[in-house]
Amino acid sequence: MAMKALKRLALASFLGAGLASGAAQAADELTLQLKWVTQGQFAGYYVAKDKGFYEEEDLDVTIKPGGPDIAPPQVIAGGGADVIIDWMPSALASREKGVPLVNIAQPFKKSGMMLTCRKETGISIPPDLKGKTLGVWFFGNEYPFLSWMSQLGIPTDGGADGVTVLKQGFNVDPLLQKQADCISTMTYNEYWQVIDAGIPEEDLVVFKYEDQGVATLEDGLYVLESSLEDPAMVDKLARFVRASMKGWAYAAENPEEAAEIVLENDATGAQTEKHQIRMVGEIVKLVDGSDGKLDMDAYERTVKSLLSGGSTPVITKFPEGATSTAVTDKL
């Protein structure tokens, strides 16, 4: 009996050690907060999760969709995420207001924002915008537009030599209903909503902010400063960025499969296959083979645009410590 008891004890000790070892090797958890709803804009992250790229880096990543009532800087400030995706105007404005956000990686190399106009309005070059009504997104998205108008010397308070600004919702109705001559669109989303609504491409004129030299950086990865003070967290973030960029590279090579993965993760069922395949195709043009590292020239251009927003600039001084290479240096 004593021998059997001893064997049982030995077996229990072995199993206990095995469980403890398994617990020690459990994947590191990390939560990512998206800037918007589940769609092709975030394909790289969903692909990285679906294809096991995060798992290969010993990560257990939770992806939280965004929406009109979700502000990523508030989510991370409240402890609801480890990493957020945000546009740089929003992130820098939040930093100046006291949320210590730091850009750790920049998957999007180019901006997808543009002004889309009906050709019948007679607009073909930027000076033709004078005297026209333009739909503009606000909530921090207006600053590239204001910077562009400032560089063109076109006032934004109406009149024959200025432009009338229509505060645009996140839809294309003002152009369809002819309330505006031009509206704000993204290359991967609203522009195609205009096309799908029945206005053919040949009847449109587009001005890409990237081409006008006033684009601001979009869809960067941000963490709180405190995350970078922990070497273990920096290592975890480096593994996250590496796996995410692998996801983006896979999406670029397999856009239709990437779109399907996005659709599988869309709990709302609101997205369509056609739109998502097209969106992924346009998004990978903005990622453009990025290695995740922030281009400091693009960063300084963004800051310059945000500082020159007229009487209400999005930031009032050049940001200090708003970017870090601590994570991408480990890639």
Short mmCIF file of C-alpha atoms in Angstrom, two decimals:
data_model
loop_
_atom_site.label_atom_id
_atom_site.label_comp_id
_atom_site.label_asym_id
_atom_site.label_seq_id
_atom_site.Cartn_x
_atom_site.Cartn_y
_atom_site.Cartn_z
CA MET A 1 0.00 0.00 0.00
CA ALA A 2 2.82 2.32 0.94
CA MET A 3 4.44 1.69 -2.44
CA LYS A 4 1.15 2.43 -4.31
CA ALA A 5 0.67 5.63 -2.33
CA LEU A 6 4.22 6.64 -3.17
CA LYS A 7 3.59 6.02 -6.89
CA ARG A 8 0.37 8.04 -6.79
CA LEU A 9 2.23 10.87 -5.08
CA ALA A 10 4.98 10.74 -7.68
CA LEU A 11 2.42 10.78 -10.52
CA ALA A 12 0.58 13.71 -8.93
CA SER A 13 3.86 15.61 -8.58
CA PHE A 14 4.71 14.92 -12.22
CA LEU A 15 1.31 16.07 -13.46
CA GLY A 16 1.46 19.12 -11.23
CA ALA A 17 4.88 20.01 -12.58
CA GLY A 18 3.58 19.55 -16.10
CA LEU A 19 0.62 21.87 -15.46
CA ALA A 20 2.88 24.45 -13.89
CA SER A 21 5.21 24.23 -16.88
CA GLY A 22 2.24 24.64 -19.24
CA ALA A 23 1.07 27.68 -17.30
CA ALA A 24 4.54 29.18 -17.49
CA GLN A 25 4.51 28.72 -21.26
CA ALA A 26 1.05 30.20 -21.79
CA ALA A 27 1.02 32.72 -24.62
CA ASP A 28 1.38 36.39 -23.68
CA GLU A 29 -1.96 38.16 -23.87
CA LEU A 30 -2.28 41.45 -25.75
CA THR A 31 -5.38 43.50 -26.65
CA LEU A 32 -5.57 45.63 -29.81
CA GLN A 33 -8.25 48.32 -30.16
CA LEU A 34 -9.16 49.15 -33.78
CA LYS A 35 -9.98 52.68 -34.91
CA TRP A 36 -13.16 51.61 -36.70
CA VAL A 37 -15.44 48.63 -37.31
CA THR A 38 -14.21 45.26 -38.57
CA GLN A 39 -13.30 45.80 -42.23
CA GLY A 40 -10.47 45.41 -44.75
CA GLN A 41 -8.75 48.47 -43.30
CA PHE A 42 -7.48 46.14 -40.55
CA ALA A 43 -6.95 43.00 -42.64
CA GLY A 44 -3.31 42.52 -41.61
CA TYR A 45 -4.22 42.01 -37.96
CA TYR A 46 -7.07 39.60 -38.63
CA VAL A 47 -4.86 37.64 -41.04
CA ALA A 48 -2.03 37.48 -38.47
CA LYS A 49 -4.46 36.02 -35.94
CA ASP A 50 -6.17 33.63 -38.36
CA LYS A 51 -2.92 32.32 -39.88
CA GLY A 52 -1.28 31.74 -36.53
CA PHE A 53 1.39 34.43 -36.93
CA TYR A 54 0.65 35.77 -33.45
CA GLU A 55 0.66 32.24 -32.06
CA GLU A 56 4.08 31.66 -33.63
CA GLU A 57 5.30 34.67 -31.64
CA ASP A 58 3.81 33.19 -28.46
CA LEU A 59 1.03 35.79 -28.38
CA ASP A 60 -2.68 35.54 -27.61
CA VAL A 61 -4.08 38.65 -29.29
CA THR A 62 -7.61 39.97 -28.76
CA ILE A 63 -8.83 42.34 -31.49
CA LYS A 64 -11.55 44.76 -30.40
CA PRO A 65 -13.56 46.47 -33.18
CA GLY A 66 -14.17 50.20 -32.99
CA GLY A 67 -17.17 52.26 -33.98
CA PRO A 68 -18.67 55.76 -33.97
CA ASP A 69 -18.91 55.80 -30.16
CA ILE A 70 -15.46 54.35 -29.47
CA ALA A 71 -12.43 56.63 -29.09
CA PRO A 72 -9.27 54.48 -29.03
CA PRO A 73 -7.25 57.00 -26.91
CA GLN A 74 -9.94 56.84 -24.23
CA VAL A 75 -9.98 53.04 -24.37
CA ILE A 76 -6.24 52.69 -23.78
CA ALA A 77 -6.24 55.44 -21.13
CA GLY A 78 -8.90 53.46 -19.28
CA GLY A 79 -6.93 50.23 -19.45
CA GLY A 80 -9.13 48.61 -22.10
CA ALA A 81 -6.31 47.91 -24.56
CA ASP A 82 -2.53 47.52 -24.74
CA VAL A 83 -2.22 48.90 -28.27
CA ILE A 84 -4.53 51.10 -30.33
CA ILE A 85 -4.77 51.99 -34.00
CA ASP A 86 -5.26 55.70 -34.53
CA TRP A 87 -4.60 58.47 -37.00
CA MET A 88 -1.73 60.71 -35.99
CA PRO A 89 -3.80 63.93 -35.72
CA SER A 90 -6.01 62.27 -33.10
CA ALA A 91 -3.07 60.65 -31.30
CA LEU A 92 -1.02 63.85 -31.09
CA ALA A 93 -4.04 65.88 -30.00
CA SER A 94 -4.75 63.30 -27.28
CA ARG A 95 -1.12 63.43 -26.17
CA GLU A 96 -1.22 67.22 -25.84
CA LYS A 97 -4.40 66.85 -23.76
CA GLY A 98 -2.71 64.49 -21.33
CA VAL A 99 -3.00 60.93 -22.71
CA PRO A 100 0.70 59.92 -23.08
CA LEU A 101 0.40 58.10 -26.41
CA VAL A 102 3.54 57.06 -28.29
CA ASN A 103 3.75 55.87 -31.89
CA ILE A 104 5.65 52.56 -31.85
CA ALA A 105 5.08 51.51 -35.48
CA GLN A 106 3.55 52.89 -38.67
CA PRO A 107 2.16 50.16 -40.97
CA PHE A 108 0.49 52.71 -43.29
CA LYS A 109 3.11 54.55 -45.36
CA LYS A 110 0.59 56.60 -47.35
CA SER A 111 -2.65 58.45 -46.71
CA GLY A 112 -5.90 57.27 -48.28
CA MET A 113 -7.72 60.57 -47.83
CA MET A 114 -8.88 62.55 -50.82
CA LEU A 115 -11.41 65.11 -52.02
CA THR A 116 -13.82 63.69 -54.61
CA CYS A 117 -15.68 66.12 -56.88
CA ARG A 118 -18.32 65.93 -59.59
CA LYS A 119 -16.63 66.78 -62.90
CA GLU A 120 -19.79 68.67 -64.02
CA THR A 121 -18.99 71.40 -61.46
CA GLY A 122 -16.08 72.52 -63.66
CA ILE A 123 -13.41 71.58 -61.13
CA SER A 124 -10.24 70.16 -62.67
CA ILE A 125 -7.37 71.75 -60.70
CA PRO A 126 -7.19 72.97 -57.07
CA PRO A 127 -7.72 76.70 -57.85
CA ASP A 128 -11.10 75.74 -59.38
CA LEU A 129 -12.30 74.97 -55.83
CA LYS A 130 -12.85 78.70 -55.23
CA GLY A 131 -16.52 79.51 -54.81
CA LYS A 132 -17.45 75.86 -54.30
CA THR A 133 -19.03 73.97 -51.39
CA LEU A 134 -16.84 71.21 -50.01
CA GLY A 135 -17.78 68.40 -47.64
CA VAL A 136 -15.16 68.05 -44.91
CA TRP A 137 -14.84 65.53 -42.08
CA PHE A 138 -14.21 67.05 -38.67
CA PHE A 139 -13.19 65.53 -35.30
CA GLY A 140 -9.51 66.03 -36.17
CA ASN A 141 -9.84 64.92 -39.80
CA GLU A 142 -10.22 68.49 -41.05
CA TYR A 143 -6.61 69.55 -40.49
CA PRO A 144 -5.07 68.24 -43.71
CA PHE A 145 -7.84 70.09 -45.57
CA LEU A 146 -7.27 73.34 -43.67
CA SER A 147 -3.53 73.08 -44.25
CA TRP A 148 -4.10 72.50 -47.97
CA MET A 149 -6.42 75.52 -48.29
CA SER A 150 -3.90 77.62 -46.35
CA GLN A 151 -1.13 76.65 -48.76
CA LEU A 152 -3.39 77.46 -51.72
CA GLY A 153 -4.32 80.81 -50.16
CA ILE A 154 -8.03 79.96 -50.32
CA PRO A 155 -10.17 81.19 -47.37
CA THR A 156 -12.55 78.66 -45.81
CA ASP A 157 -15.30 81.09 -44.80
CA GLY A 158 -17.13 81.22 -48.13
CA GLY A 159 -17.33 83.88 -50.81
CA ALA A 160 -16.36 83.87 -54.48
CA ASP A 161 -12.64 83.60 -53.69
CA GLY A 162 -13.05 81.13 -50.85
CA VAL A 163 -14.72 77.80 -50.19
CA THR A 164 -17.84 77.03 -48.19
CA VAL A 165 -17.21 74.18 -45.78
CA LEU A 166 -20.00 71.69 -45.18
CA LYS A 167 -19.49 69.57 -42.08
CA GLN A 168 -19.75 66.10 -43.58
CA GLY A 169 -20.98 63.00 -41.80
CA PHE A 170 -19.31 59.65 -42.47
CA ASN A 171 -21.31 59.09 -45.65
CA VAL A 172 -21.36 60.32 -49.26
CA ASP A 173 -24.87 61.83 -49.30
CA PRO A 174 -23.80 65.48 -49.84
CA LEU A 175 -22.28 64.58 -53.24
CA LEU A 176 -25.13 62.29 -54.29
CA GLN A 177 -27.73 64.89 -53.32
CA LYS A 178 -25.66 67.73 -54.82
CA GLN A 179 -25.45 69.57 -51.49
CA ALA A 180 -21.69 69.80 -52.05
CA ASP A 181 -19.51 70.00 -55.15
CA CYS A 182 -16.85 67.80 -53.53
CA ILE A 183 -16.72 65.55 -50.47
CA SER A 184 -14.11 63.84 -48.32
CA THR A 185 -13.54 60.18 -49.21
CA MET A 186 -11.02 57.44 -48.50
CA THR A 187 -9.45 55.58 -51.43
CA TYR A 188 -10.59 52.29 -49.92
CA ASN A 189 -14.11 53.10 -48.75
CA GLU A 190 -16.29 56.15 -49.47
CA TYR A 191 -14.93 56.68 -52.99
CA TRP A 192 -16.31 53.27 -53.95
CA GLN A 193 -19.60 54.06 -52.25
CA VAL A 194 -19.93 56.96 -54.70
CA ILE A 195 -19.19 54.63 -57.62
CA ASP A 196 -21.64 52.01 -56.35
CA ALA A 197 -24.30 54.73 -55.99
CA GLY A 198 -24.21 55.20 -59.76
CA ILE A 199 -21.69 57.97 -60.48
CA PRO A 200 -19.05 56.52 -62.84
CA GLU A 201 -15.34 57.21 -62.35
CA GLU A 202 -15.15 59.25 -65.53
CA ASP A 203 -17.63 61.73 -64.04
CA LEU A 204 -15.43 62.35 -61.01
CA VAL A 205 -12.30 64.37 -60.27
CA VAL A 206 -10.19 63.39 -57.28
CA PHE A 207 -7.47 65.20 -55.35
CA LYS A 208 -5.38 62.91 -53.16
CA TYR A 209 -3.99 64.64 -50.08
CA GLU A 210 -0.82 62.59 -50.54
CA ASP A 211 -0.30 64.19 -53.98
CA GLN A 212 -1.00 67.68 -52.59
CA GLY A 213 1.76 67.31 -49.99
CA VAL A 214 -0.53 67.82 -47.00
CA ALA A 215 -1.36 64.23 -46.06
CA THR A 216 -1.16 63.24 -42.40
CA LEU A 217 -0.23 59.76 -41.23
CA GLU A 218 -3.06 57.30 -40.68
CA ASP A 219 -3.46 53.94 -38.92
CA GLY A 220 -0.38 53.94 -36.72
CA LEU A 221 0.14 51.72 -33.67
CA TYR A 222 0.19 53.56 -30.34
CA VAL A 223 0.82 52.56 -26.72
CA LEU A 224 1.06 54.45 -23.45
CA GLU A 225 4.54 55.68 -22.45
CA SER A 226 4.51 53.38 -19.42
CA SER A 227 4.48 50.32 -21.72
CA LEU A 228 7.90 51.27 -23.05
CA GLU A 229 9.39 51.39 -19.55
CA ASP A 230 8.92 47.61 -19.18
CA PRO A 231 11.50 45.57 -21.20
CA ALA A 232 9.19 42.51 -21.19
CA MET A 233 6.37 44.60 -22.66
CA VAL A 234 8.68 46.08 -25.30
CA ASP A 235 9.65 42.53 -26.29
CA LYS A 236 5.97 41.54 -26.46
CA LEU A 237 5.17 44.58 -28.60
CA ALA A 238 8.04 43.78 -30.96
CA ARG A 239 6.67 40.27 -31.45
CA PHE A 240 3.22 41.78 -32.05
CA VAL A 241 4.45 44.24 -34.68
CA ARG A 242 6.55 41.57 -36.42
CA ALA A 243 3.58 39.18 -36.66
CA SER A 244 1.24 42.01 -37.75
CA MET A 245 3.55 43.07 -40.59
CA LYS A 246 3.71 39.42 -41.65
CA GLY A 247 -0.08 39.54 -41.71
CA TRP A 248 -0.02 42.61 -43.92
CA ALA A 249 2.47 40.99 -46.30
CA TYR A 250 0.21 37.93 -46.56
CA ALA A 251 -2.84 40.14 -47.20
CA ALA A 252 -0.99 41.92 -50.02
CA GLU A 253 -0.26 38.57 -51.70
CA ASN A 254 -3.71 37.11 -51.00
CA PRO A 255 -6.26 39.97 -50.94
CA GLU A 256 -9.32 37.81 -51.59
CA GLU A 257 -8.44 35.35 -48.82
CA ALA A 258 -7.68 38.28 -46.51
CA ALA A 259 -11.11 39.76 -47.27
CA GLU A 260 -12.74 36.42 -46.45
CA ILE A 261 -10.92 36.33 -43.11
CA VAL A 262 -12.20 39.84 -42.36
CA LEU A 263 -15.75 38.80 -43.22
CA GLU A 264 -15.48 35.77 -40.92
CA ASN A 265 -14.65 38.16 -38.09
CA ASP A 266 -17.44 40.63 -38.83
CA ALA A 267 -19.99 39.83 -36.14
CA THR A 268 -22.41 42.46 -37.52
CA GLY A 269 -22.74 40.84 -40.94
CA ALA A 270 -22.82 44.37 -42.39
CA GLN A 271 -19.90 43.99 -44.80
CA THR A 272 -20.13 42.58 -48.32
CA GLU A 273 -17.58 40.38 -50.06
CA LYS A 274 -17.26 42.67 -53.08
CA HIS A 275 -16.60 45.76 -50.98
CA GLN A 276 -14.14 44.01 -48.67
CA ILE A 277 -12.07 42.50 -51.49
CA ARG A 278 -11.85 45.93 -53.09
CA MET A 279 -11.01 47.54 -49.74
CA VAL A 280 -8.16 45.13 -49.00
CA GLY A 281 -6.79 45.77 -52.50
CA GLU A 282 -6.73 49.52 -51.88
CA ILE A 283 -5.45 49.24 -48.30
CA VAL A 284 -2.37 47.23 -49.26
CA LYS A 285 -1.41 50.09 -51.59
CA LEU A 286 -1.23 52.34 -48.52
CA VAL A 287 0.79 49.81 -46.52
CA ASP A 288 2.99 49.54 -49.63
CA GLY A 289 5.34 46.85 -48.32
CA SER A 290 5.96 48.70 -45.05
CA ASP A 291 8.32 47.16 -42.49
CA GLY A 292 6.42 48.97 -39.75
CA LYS A 293 9.02 51.66 -39.17
CA LEU A 294 7.92 55.29 -38.98
CA ASP A 295 9.25 57.57 -41.73
CA MET A 296 10.39 60.66 -39.82
CA ASP A 297 9.99 62.91 -42.87
CA ALA A 298 6.32 61.88 -43.09
CA TYR A 299 6.02 62.43 -39.34
CA GLU A 300 7.44 65.96 -39.55
CA ARG A 301 5.16 66.75 -42.51
CA THR A 302 2.20 65.58 -40.45
CA VAL A 303 3.20 67.71 -37.46
CA LYS A 304 3.70 70.74 -39.71
CA SER A 305 0.19 70.30 -41.15
CA LEU A 306 -1.31 69.97 -37.67
CA LEU A 307 0.44 73.09 -36.41
CA SER A 308 -0.78 75.17 -39.36
CA GLY A 309 -4.50 74.65 -38.93
CA GLY A 310 -5.30 78.37 -38.81
CA SER A 311 -6.86 79.77 -35.63
CA THR A 312 -7.56 76.31 -34.20
CA PRO A 313 -4.54 74.07 -34.85
CA VAL A 314 -4.90 70.48 -33.65
CA ILE A 315 -1.68 70.85 -31.62
CA THR A 316 -0.17 74.07 -30.30
CA LYS A 317 3.49 73.04 -30.02
CA PHE A 318 5.90 70.52 -31.52
CA PRO A 319 5.34 67.24 -29.66
CA GLU A 320 8.17 65.81 -27.57
CA GLY A 321 8.53 62.05 -27.07
CA ALA A 322 5.54 61.21 -29.28
CA THR A 323 7.40 58.53 -31.23
CA SER A 324 9.76 55.72 -30.25
CA THR A 325 11.89 53.22 -32.12
CA ALA A 326 12.23 50.99 -29.04
CA VAL A 327 9.90 48.40 -30.59
CA THR A 328 10.89 48.54 -34.27
CA ASP A 329 14.60 48.44 -33.35
CA LYS A 330 13.94 44.88 -32.16
CA LEU A 331 12.38 43.70 -35.43
#
